[in-house]
Every structure is written in C-alpha cells, then in structure tokens.
CSV table of C-alpha atoms in Angstrom, one decimal:
chain,number,residue,atom,x,y,z
E,645,MET,CA,5.0,23.3,-49.4
E,646,LYS,CA,2.1,21.5,-47.8
E,647,ALA,CA,-0.4,19.8,-50.1
E,648,MET,CA,-4.0,20.8,-49.6
E,649,LYS,CA,-7.0,18.6,-49.5
E,650,ILE,CA,-10.1,19.2,-51.4
E,651,GLY,CA,-12.2,21.5,-49.3
E,652,GLY,CA,-9.2,23.4,-48.0
E,653,GLY,CA,-8.0,21.2,-45.1
E,654,ARG,CA,-4.3,20.6,-44.6
E,655,GLU,CA,-3.0,17.2,-45.5
E,656,ARG,CA,-1.2,15.3,-42.8
E,657,VAL,CA,2.2,13.8,-43.5
E,658,CYS,CA,3.9,10.8,-42.1
E,659,HIS,CA,7.6,10.3,-42.9
E,660,VAL,CA,8.5,6.6,-42.9
E,661,ILE,CA,12.3,6.2,-42.4
E,662,SER,CA,13.1,2.5,-43.0
E,663,HIS,CA,14.8,0.2,-45.4
E,664,GLN,CA,11.8,-2.2,-44.9
E,665,GLY,CA,9.5,-1.1,-47.8
E,666,TRP,CA,6.6,-3.1,-46.6
E,667,ILE,CA,6.0,-0.7,-43.7
E,668,ALA,CA,5.1,2.2,-46.0
E,669,ASP,CA,3.3,-0.2,-48.4
E,670,THR,CA,1.1,-1.5,-45.6
E,671,MET,CA,0.2,2.1,-44.5
E,672,SER,CA,-0.5,3.2,-48.1
E,673,SER,CA,-2.6,0.1,-48.9
E,674,ALA,CA,-4.8,0.5,-45.8
E,675,LEU,CA,-5.3,4.2,-46.5
E,676,ASP,CA,-6.5,3.3,-50.0
E,677,GLY,CA,-6.3,6.8,-51.6
E,678,SER,CA,-7.2,8.7,-48.5
E,679,ARG,CA,-6.8,12.5,-48.9
E,680,ASP,CA,-6.1,12.9,-45.2
E,681,TRP,CA,-2.7,11.4,-45.1
E,682,ARG,CA,0.4,11.3,-47.3
E,683,ILE,CA,3.1,8.7,-46.7
E,684,VAL,CA,6.7,9.9,-47.5
E,685,ARG,CA,9.3,7.2,-47.9
E,686,HIS,CA,12.9,7.4,-46.9
E,687,ASP,CA,15.3,4.5,-47.1
E,688,GLY,CA,17.4,5.5,-44.1
E,689,LEU,CA,20.7,5.2,-45.9
E,690,SER,CA,21.3,8.9,-45.3
E,691,PRO,CA,20.0,11.7,-43.0
E,692,VAL,CA,16.5,12.9,-43.8
E,693,GLU,CA,16.0,16.6,-44.6
E,694,GLY,CA,12.7,18.5,-44.6
E,695,ILE,CA,10.8,17.0,-41.8
E,696,GLY,CA,8.3,19.6,-40.6
E,697,PRO,CA,7.7,20.2,-36.9
E,698,ASP,CA,4.0,19.1,-37.2
E,699,GLU,CA,4.6,16.0,-39.3
E,700,ALA,CA,4.5,12.4,-38.1
E,701,VAL,CA,7.7,10.3,-38.0
E,702,TRP,CA,7.8,6.5,-38.1
E,703,THR,CA,11.2,5.0,-37.7
E,704,SER,CA,13.3,2.7,-35.6
E,705,PRO,CA,15.0,3.7,-32.4
E,706,GLY,CA,18.5,3.2,-34.0
E,707,GLN,CA,17.5,5.3,-37.0
E,708,LEU,CA,16.2,8.0,-34.7
E,709,ILE,CA,19.5,8.1,-32.7
E,710,ALA,CA,21.5,8.4,-35.9
E,711,GLN,CA,19.2,11.2,-37.3
E,712,ASN,CA,19.4,13.2,-34.0
E,713,ALA,CA,23.2,12.9,-33.8
E,714,TRP,CA,23.3,14.4,-37.3
E,715,LEU,CA,20.9,17.2,-36.4
E,716,GLU,CA,22.9,17.9,-33.3
E,717,SER,CA,26.1,18.2,-35.3
E,718,LEU,CA,24.4,20.9,-37.4
E,719,GLY,CA,23.2,22.7,-34.3
E,720,ARG,CA,19.6,21.8,-35.0
E,721,PRO,CA,17.0,20.6,-32.5
E,722,PRO,CA,16.5,16.9,-32.3
E,723,ILE,CA,13.3,15.0,-33.2
E,724,ARG,CA,11.7,14.3,-29.8
E,725,LEU,CA,9.2,11.5,-29.6
E,726,ALA,CA,7.1,10.3,-26.7
E,727,ALA,CA,7.8,6.8,-25.3
E,728,PRO,CA,6.8,4.7,-22.4
E,729,SER,CA,9.0,4.3,-19.4
E,730,PRO,CA,11.2,1.2,-19.6
E,731,SER,CA,9.9,0.2,-16.2
E,732,TRP,CA,6.5,-0.6,-17.6
E,733,PRO,CA,6.8,-4.4,-16.8
E,734,LEU,CA,7.2,-3.6,-13.1
E,735,CYS,CA,3.8,-2.0,-13.1
E,736,LEU,CA,1.9,-5.1,-14.2
E,737,ASP,CA,1.1,-8.2,-12.1
E,738,ARG,CA,1.5,-11.8,-13.1
E,739,ASN,CA,-2.2,-11.9,-14.2
E,740,LEU,CA,-1.3,-9.6,-17.1
E,741,LEU,CA,2.3,-10.8,-17.7
E,742,GLY,CA,1.9,-14.6,-17.2
E,743,ARG,CA,5.6,-14.8,-16.3
E,744,ARG,CA,8.3,-13.0,-14.3
E,745,VAL,CA,9.9,-10.0,-16.0
E,746,ILE,CA,12.9,-8.1,-14.5
E,747,LEU,CA,15.1,-5.2,-15.6
E,748,ALA,CA,18.8,-5.3,-14.8
E,749,GLU,CA,21.9,-3.4,-15.9
E,750,ALA,CA,24.5,-5.4,-17.9
E,751,GLY,CA,27.2,-4.9,-15.2
E,752,ARG,CA,24.9,-6.4,-12.6
E,753,ILE,CA,24.0,-9.4,-14.8
E,754,ARG,CA,27.7,-10.1,-15.4
E,755,SER,CA,28.1,-10.6,-11.6
E,756,TRP,CA,25.2,-13.0,-11.2
E,757,LYS,CA,26.1,-16.5,-9.9
E,758,ALA,CA,22.7,-17.8,-10.8
E,759,LEU,CA,19.6,-16.7,-12.6
E,760,PRO,CA,17.0,-15.0,-10.3
E,761,PRO,CA,14.2,-17.4,-9.3
E,762,GLY,CA,11.1,-17.5,-11.5
E,763,LEU,CA,12.9,-17.1,-14.8
E,764,GLY,CA,13.6,-20.7,-15.7
E,765,THR,CA,16.8,-22.0,-17.1
E,766,LEU,CA,16.5,-20.3,-20.6
E,767,PRO,CA,14.8,-16.9,-20.1
E,768,TRP,CA,14.3,-14.4,-22.9
E,769,SER,CA,16.7,-11.4,-22.9
E,770,GLN,CA,16.9,-8.2,-24.9
E,771,VAL,CA,17.9,-4.6,-24.7
E,772,SER,CA,15.2,-2.6,-23.0
E,773,GLN,CA,13.5,-0.3,-25.6
E,774,GLY,CA,15.7,-1.2,-28.5
E,775,ARG,CA,17.8,-3.6,-30.5
E,776,VAL,CA,21.5,-3.9,-30.8
E,777,THR,CA,23.3,-5.8,-33.5
E,778,GLY,CA,24.7,-9.0,-32.0
E,779,PHE,CA,22.3,-9.0,-29.1
E,780,ARG,CA,18.9,-9.9,-30.5
E,781,ALA,CA,15.9,-10.9,-28.4
E,782,ALA,CA,16.6,-14.6,-27.7
E,783,ARG,CA,16.4,-17.3,-25.1
E,784,ARG,CA,19.8,-17.7,-23.3
E,785,SER,CA,21.3,-19.6,-20.4
E,786,LEU,CA,23.0,-17.5,-17.8
E,787,GLU,CA,26.4,-18.4,-19.3
E,788,THR,CA,25.3,-17.4,-22.8
E,789,LEU,CA,23.7,-14.2,-21.5
E,790,LYS,CA,26.8,-13.1,-19.7
E,791,ALA,CA,29.0,-14.0,-22.7
E,792,ASP,CA,26.7,-12.0,-25.1
E,793,LEU,CA,26.9,-9.0,-22.8
E,794,ARG,CA,30.7,-8.8,-22.8
E,795,ALA,CA,30.7,-5.7,-25.0
E,796,ALA,CA,27.7,-4.0,-23.3
E,797,PRO,CA,28.3,-0.9,-21.2
E,798,ASP,CA,27.8,-1.5,-17.5
E,799,ASP,CA,24.7,0.7,-17.4
E,800,ALA,CA,23.0,-0.9,-20.5
E,801,LEU,CA,19.5,-1.8,-19.4
E,802,ILE,CA,18.5,-5.4,-20.2
E,803,GLN,CA,15.0,-7.0,-19.9
E,804,VAL,CA,15.0,-10.6,-18.8
E,805,GLU,CA,11.9,-12.7,-18.6
E,806,GLY,CA,10.5,-16.2,-18.3
E,807,HIS,CA,9.3,-18.2,-21.3
E,808,LEU,CA,5.6,-18.5,-22.1
E,809,THR,CA,4.7,-22.0,-23.4
E,810,ALA,CA,2.1,-23.1,-25.9
E,811,ILE,CA,1.6,-19.7,-27.5
E,812,ARG,CA,-1.3,-19.9,-29.9
E,813,GLU,CA,-2.1,-16.4,-31.3
E,814,GLU,CA,-0.3,-13.0,-31.0
E,815,TRP,CA,-2.3,-9.8,-31.3
E,816,ARG,CA,-1.3,-6.1,-31.5
E,817,VAL,CA,-3.5,-3.3,-30.0
E,818,THR,CA,-2.9,0.4,-30.3
E,819,VAL,CA,-3.9,2.3,-27.2
E,820,VAL,CA,-4.4,6.1,-27.2
E,821,GLY,CA,-6.1,8.2,-24.6
E,822,GLY,CA,-7.1,5.2,-22.6
E,823,ARG,CA,-8.9,3.3,-25.3
E,824,ALA,CA,-8.1,0.8,-28.0
E,825,VAL,CA,-8.2,2.5,-31.4
E,826,ASN,CA,-7.3,-0.6,-33.5
E,827,SER,CA,-6.2,-4.2,-33.2
E,828,SER,CA,-5.0,-7.0,-35.3
E,829,GLY,CA,-3.8,-10.6,-34.9
E,830,TYR,CA,-0.4,-10.8,-36.5
E,831,CYS,CA,0.9,-14.4,-36.2
E,832,LEU,CA,-0.3,-17.9,-35.3
E,833,HIS,CA,1.9,-20.6,-33.7
E,834,ALA,CA,1.4,-24.1,-35.0
E,835,GLY,CA,2.9,-27.2,-33.4
E,836,GLU,CA,4.1,-27.9,-29.9
E,837,THR,CA,7.4,-26.2,-30.2
E,838,ASP,CA,6.0,-22.7,-31.2
E,839,ARG,CA,8.6,-22.6,-34.0
E,840,THR,CA,6.1,-22.9,-36.9
E,841,ILE,CA,4.6,-19.4,-37.4
E,842,VAL,CA,2.1,-18.2,-39.9
E,843,THR,CA,1.8,-14.4,-40.2
E,844,VAL,CA,-1.0,-12.1,-41.2
E,845,PHE,CA,0.9,-11.5,-44.4
E,846,ASP,CA,0.7,-15.3,-45.1
E,847,GLY,CA,-3.1,-15.2,-44.9
E,848,ALA,CA,-3.4,-16.3,-41.2
E,849,ARG,CA,-6.9,-16.2,-39.9
E,850,PHE,CA,-7.4,-15.2,-36.3
E,851,ASP,CA,-10.2,-16.0,-33.8
E,852,PRO,CA,-12.5,-12.9,-33.8
E,853,ALA,CA,-13.7,-13.8,-30.3
E,854,LEU,CA,-10.2,-12.9,-29.0
E,855,ARG,CA,-10.3,-9.3,-30.3
E,856,PRO,CA,-12.3,-7.9,-27.4
E,857,LEU,CA,-10.2,-9.8,-24.9
E,858,ALA,CA,-7.0,-8.5,-26.4
E,859,GLN,CA,-8.3,-4.9,-26.4
E,860,ALA,CA,-9.6,-5.1,-22.8
E,861,ALA,CA,-6.3,-6.4,-21.5
E,862,ALA,CA,-4.3,-3.8,-23.5
E,863,VAL,CA,-6.4,-1.0,-22.0
E,864,GLU,CA,-6.0,-2.4,-18.5
E,865,ALA,CA,-2.2,-2.7,-18.9
E,866,ALA,CA,-2.0,0.9,-20.3
E,867,ALA,CA,-3.9,2.2,-17.3
E,868,LYS,CA,-1.9,0.3,-14.8
E,869,ALA,CA,1.5,1.3,-16.3
E,870,ASP,CA,0.5,4.9,-17.3
E,871,LEU,CA,1.0,4.1,-21.0
E,872,ASP,CA,-0.2,6.2,-23.9
E,873,ALA,CA,0.3,6.2,-27.7
E,874,VAL,CA,1.7,2.7,-27.5
E,875,CYS,CA,1.3,-0.6,-29.3
E,876,ILE,CA,0.8,-3.5,-26.9
E,877,ASP,CA,1.5,-7.0,-28.1
E,878,LEU,CA,-0.4,-9.8,-26.4
E,879,VAL,CA,-0.4,-13.6,-26.6
E,880,PHE,CA,-3.0,-16.2,-26.1
E,881,CYS,CA,-1.7,-19.6,-25.0
E,882,GLY,CA,-3.1,-23.1,-25.8
E,883,GLY,CA,-4.0,-24.2,-22.3
E,884,PRO,CA,-3.3,-24.3,-18.6
E,885,GLY,CA,0.1,-24.5,-17.1
E,886,MET,CA,1.8,-21.3,-18.3
E,887,ALA,CA,4.2,-20.0,-15.6
E,888,GLY,CA,2.1,-21.6,-12.9
E,889,HIS,CA,-1.2,-20.1,-14.0
E,890,GLU,CA,-4.4,-21.7,-15.1
E,891,LYS,CA,-5.1,-18.8,-17.4
E,892,ALA,CA,-4.5,-19.0,-21.2
E,893,GLY,CA,-4.1,-15.2,-21.7
E,894,PRO,CA,-4.1,-12.7,-23.0
E,895,PHE,CA,-0.7,-11.9,-21.6
E,896,VAL,CA,1.2,-8.7,-22.4
E,897,LEU,CA,4.3,-9.7,-24.4
E,898,GLU,CA,5.8,-6.3,-25.3
E,899,VAL,CA,5.0,-2.6,-25.2
E,900,ASP,CA,6.4,-0.2,-27.8
E,901,PRO,CA,5.8,3.4,-28.9
E,902,VAL,CA,3.6,3.5,-32.0
E,903,TRP,CA,6.4,5.4,-33.9
E,904,CYS,CA,8.5,2.2,-34.1
E,905,SER,CA,5.8,-0.4,-34.1
E,906,ALA,CA,4.9,-2.3,-37.3
E,907,PRO,CA,1.4,-1.6,-38.6
E,908,TYR,CA,-0.7,-4.6,-39.4
E,909,ASP,CA,-4.2,-5.3,-40.8
E,910,PHE,CA,-5.9,-2.4,-39.1
E,911,GLY,CA,-8.2,-1.3,-42.0
E,912,ARG,CA,-8.6,2.2,-43.2
E,913,ALA,CA,-10.1,3.7,-40.0
E,914,GLY,CA,-7.6,1.8,-37.8
E,915,MET,CA,-4.6,2.9,-39.9
E,916,GLU,CA,-5.7,6.5,-39.7
E,917,ALA,CA,-6.0,6.2,-35.9
E,918,PHE,CA,-2.5,4.6,-35.9
E,919,LEU,CA,-1.0,7.4,-37.9
E,920,GLN,CA,-2.7,10.0,-35.7
E,921,ALA,CA,-1.1,8.3,-32.7
E,922,VAL,CA,2.3,8.4,-34.4
E,923,LEU,CA,1.8,12.2,-35.0
E,924,ALA,CA,0.7,12.7,-31.3
E,925,CYS,CA,4.1,11.3,-30.3
E,926,ARG,CA,5.8,14.4,-31.6
E,927,LYS,CA,3.7,16.4,-29.1
E,928,PRO,CA,4.5,14.8,-25.7
E,929,ASP,CA,2.9,17.7,-23.9
E,930,LEU,CA,-0.4,16.5,-25.2
E,931,LEU,CA,0.2,13.0,-23.9
E,932,ALA,CA,1.6,14.0,-20.6
E,933,ARG,CA,4.1,11.2,-21.0
E,934,GLY,CA,7.9,11.0,-21.2
E,935,THR,CA,10.3,11.4,-24.1
E,936,TYR,CA,12.4,8.6,-25.6
E,937,HIS,CA,15.8,8.6,-24.0
E,938,PRO,CA,18.0,5.9,-25.6
E,939,GLU,CA,20.3,4.0,-23.2
E,940,SER,CA,24.1,3.9,-23.6
E,941,TRP,CA,24.4,0.7,-25.6
E,942,MET,CA,21.9,2.0,-28.2
E,943,LEU,CA,23.8,5.3,-28.4
E,944,GLU,CA,27.1,3.5,-28.8
E,945,SER,CA,25.7,1.3,-31.5
E,946,PHE,CA,23.9,3.8,-33.7
E,947,GLY,CA,25.1,7.3,-32.8
E,948,ARG,CA,27.8,7.4,-35.5
E,949,ARG,CA,25.9,5.9,-38.4
E,950,TYR,CA,25.7,9.2,-40.3
E,951,ARG,CA,29.2,10.4,-39.2
E,952,SER,CA,30.2,11.3,-42.7
E,953,TRP,CA,27.3,13.7,-43.0
E,954,TRP,CA,28.0,15.5,-39.7
E,955,GLY,CA,28.6,19.2,-39.6
E,956,PRO,CA,31.4,21.0,-37.9
E,957,ARG,CA,30.0,20.8,-34.5
E,958,PRO,CA,31.4,17.9,-32.4
E,959,VAL,CA,28.9,15.3,-31.3
E,960,ARG,CA,29.2,12.9,-28.4
E,961,PRO,CA,26.8,10.0,-29.2
C-alpha cells in the first residue's frame, strides 16, 4: 500500500537494488526527511518482489538483466528503462571529447593488426554500456586487449578511446529535458601520474567556477547526441597538450543513464531532481528515447544470476 504524504499527495518511491549501501545512504541523507520520496533498499542477493509500475528503480545493468530474466521465467513483463544509444560518442566532436573514441565489436578487434590511429599505444577499453567481470575499464595494449577479449562473443560491443592526460577535476551533471538539473564535482587528481585521487566523500573541494562550464558542456553534448535523463561525467585537465588540443576541458568522459549512475553531493533539490529523472526512465514514451538493450556479453555474464529462483518457463538469457 502506498504511503500518503501530509496533505494527501502520493509519496514517490525509489527502489535501490545494490549491495553498495552508500548509494541509498547518499540519497536518504540528501533528502533529509523529505516527505516526497521514500528510498527502499534491496541488497540484490535475490530477485526483488513488489516493484510497482510507477516506482523508480536505481540499479546496475547487470542487476537489471538478472531481475528481468527472473521476471521472464515467471511470465511477467520486464522492467524497461530508458537509456542513451551506445553510439553517443560518435555524435560528439573532438572539441567535446578531447580524444578519439571508437566502437568496435570484439570479433573485429581480435582481427586488428594494429590499433587504429589516434588512440595511442595504451588506449582505454571497456564494454559499451556495462561492465563484465574480468574486463574492467582499463588501459590496454593491443596484445592485452585481444587477450582480454578471448572469452567475449564476436558481437560484444567495446568502446576504445585515447587517454586524456593531466586530468585535474571530474564533475557529474544530470541532464533532463535539455537542461542541467544538478551537478557535483566527484574527484580530484593530484600529482603528475593522475593516480592520486581524492573523492567528494574524502572532503575534496572543487573549483566553483567550473560548475557553469561543466553544465554548459553537458547540455551541449546532450543536445548533439540526442541524450535525455542521463548523467554526463566531464573532466578538466591541467593545461594544454591533451590529445593535440590547447583546451583544458571540459571534456565528456562518460555518459550513463541516471538509473545506474552514482548520486553525489547534489543537495536536497538536486537529489529530488535526480530521483525524478530516475523515475522518468521508467516512462520512455515521455522521454522519446530508446530503451536499454544489453549486448550479448552482458546477457551471458548476468542473465543466470537468479537461476535458482526461476519459474517453470524456460529463459534464454
């Protein structure tokens, strides 16, 4: 039964399905007793019952795949969430990206004799729109990349990109309906190697002058790539010389749906806007955007997580 707010309004609910307790803690702390939202925690160790059709869902792509495989086994409709097209990097120019980004299927990468030009000798590589155990986002030589993709299906989509040097600050901006509804710095890089990182949870202080720049770049990127209800991560670099540019940022580092993006120091109003965007992802018709469709490696990796809870109906993850 839905809880009711004082005054008769309906309380909105966000289900957080994650073993990382700090996600729900951060949301609850920012809301600070708000009567508009209730955060319901689930540890993700088993399928989740009782998610209403009008309730927000925050989870990981892998968790969503497992949940939907279980629902399908019972003959129930899956949870459908809006997500950006994986081709979003191809819509942005070098002025916004600061480096070359390409998308290629694993089968094609395994046939490469050399890395494509503009990626450097140790480009970053990761599964497009997801994470797979054993293939984290990392810098890899061509030989290491091909070796790490040995177990990948031929059609697994991989994002490969050049390395940005001298990163100074990283910011996250939530964009909904063509405008930035919140933003926060989330980590600082100290030292020349970028390996010493101080996060917002460690008390990192960010340059407030960078906030409007991060928000403007995020809104521009969202418009160019037709993105909505997304969190856009951006970086500011320490000086000239990044990927042949004299610009220090902001550069778009990553784009993710809000329903799997970590919430940071958004404040109460910003967190409410974040949760409203998570809720909007359950109504893709309102966003006029696509629905998340996991690629084959993700399905293979997570589709059978809840196999012991499946019903009698066969499932092909």
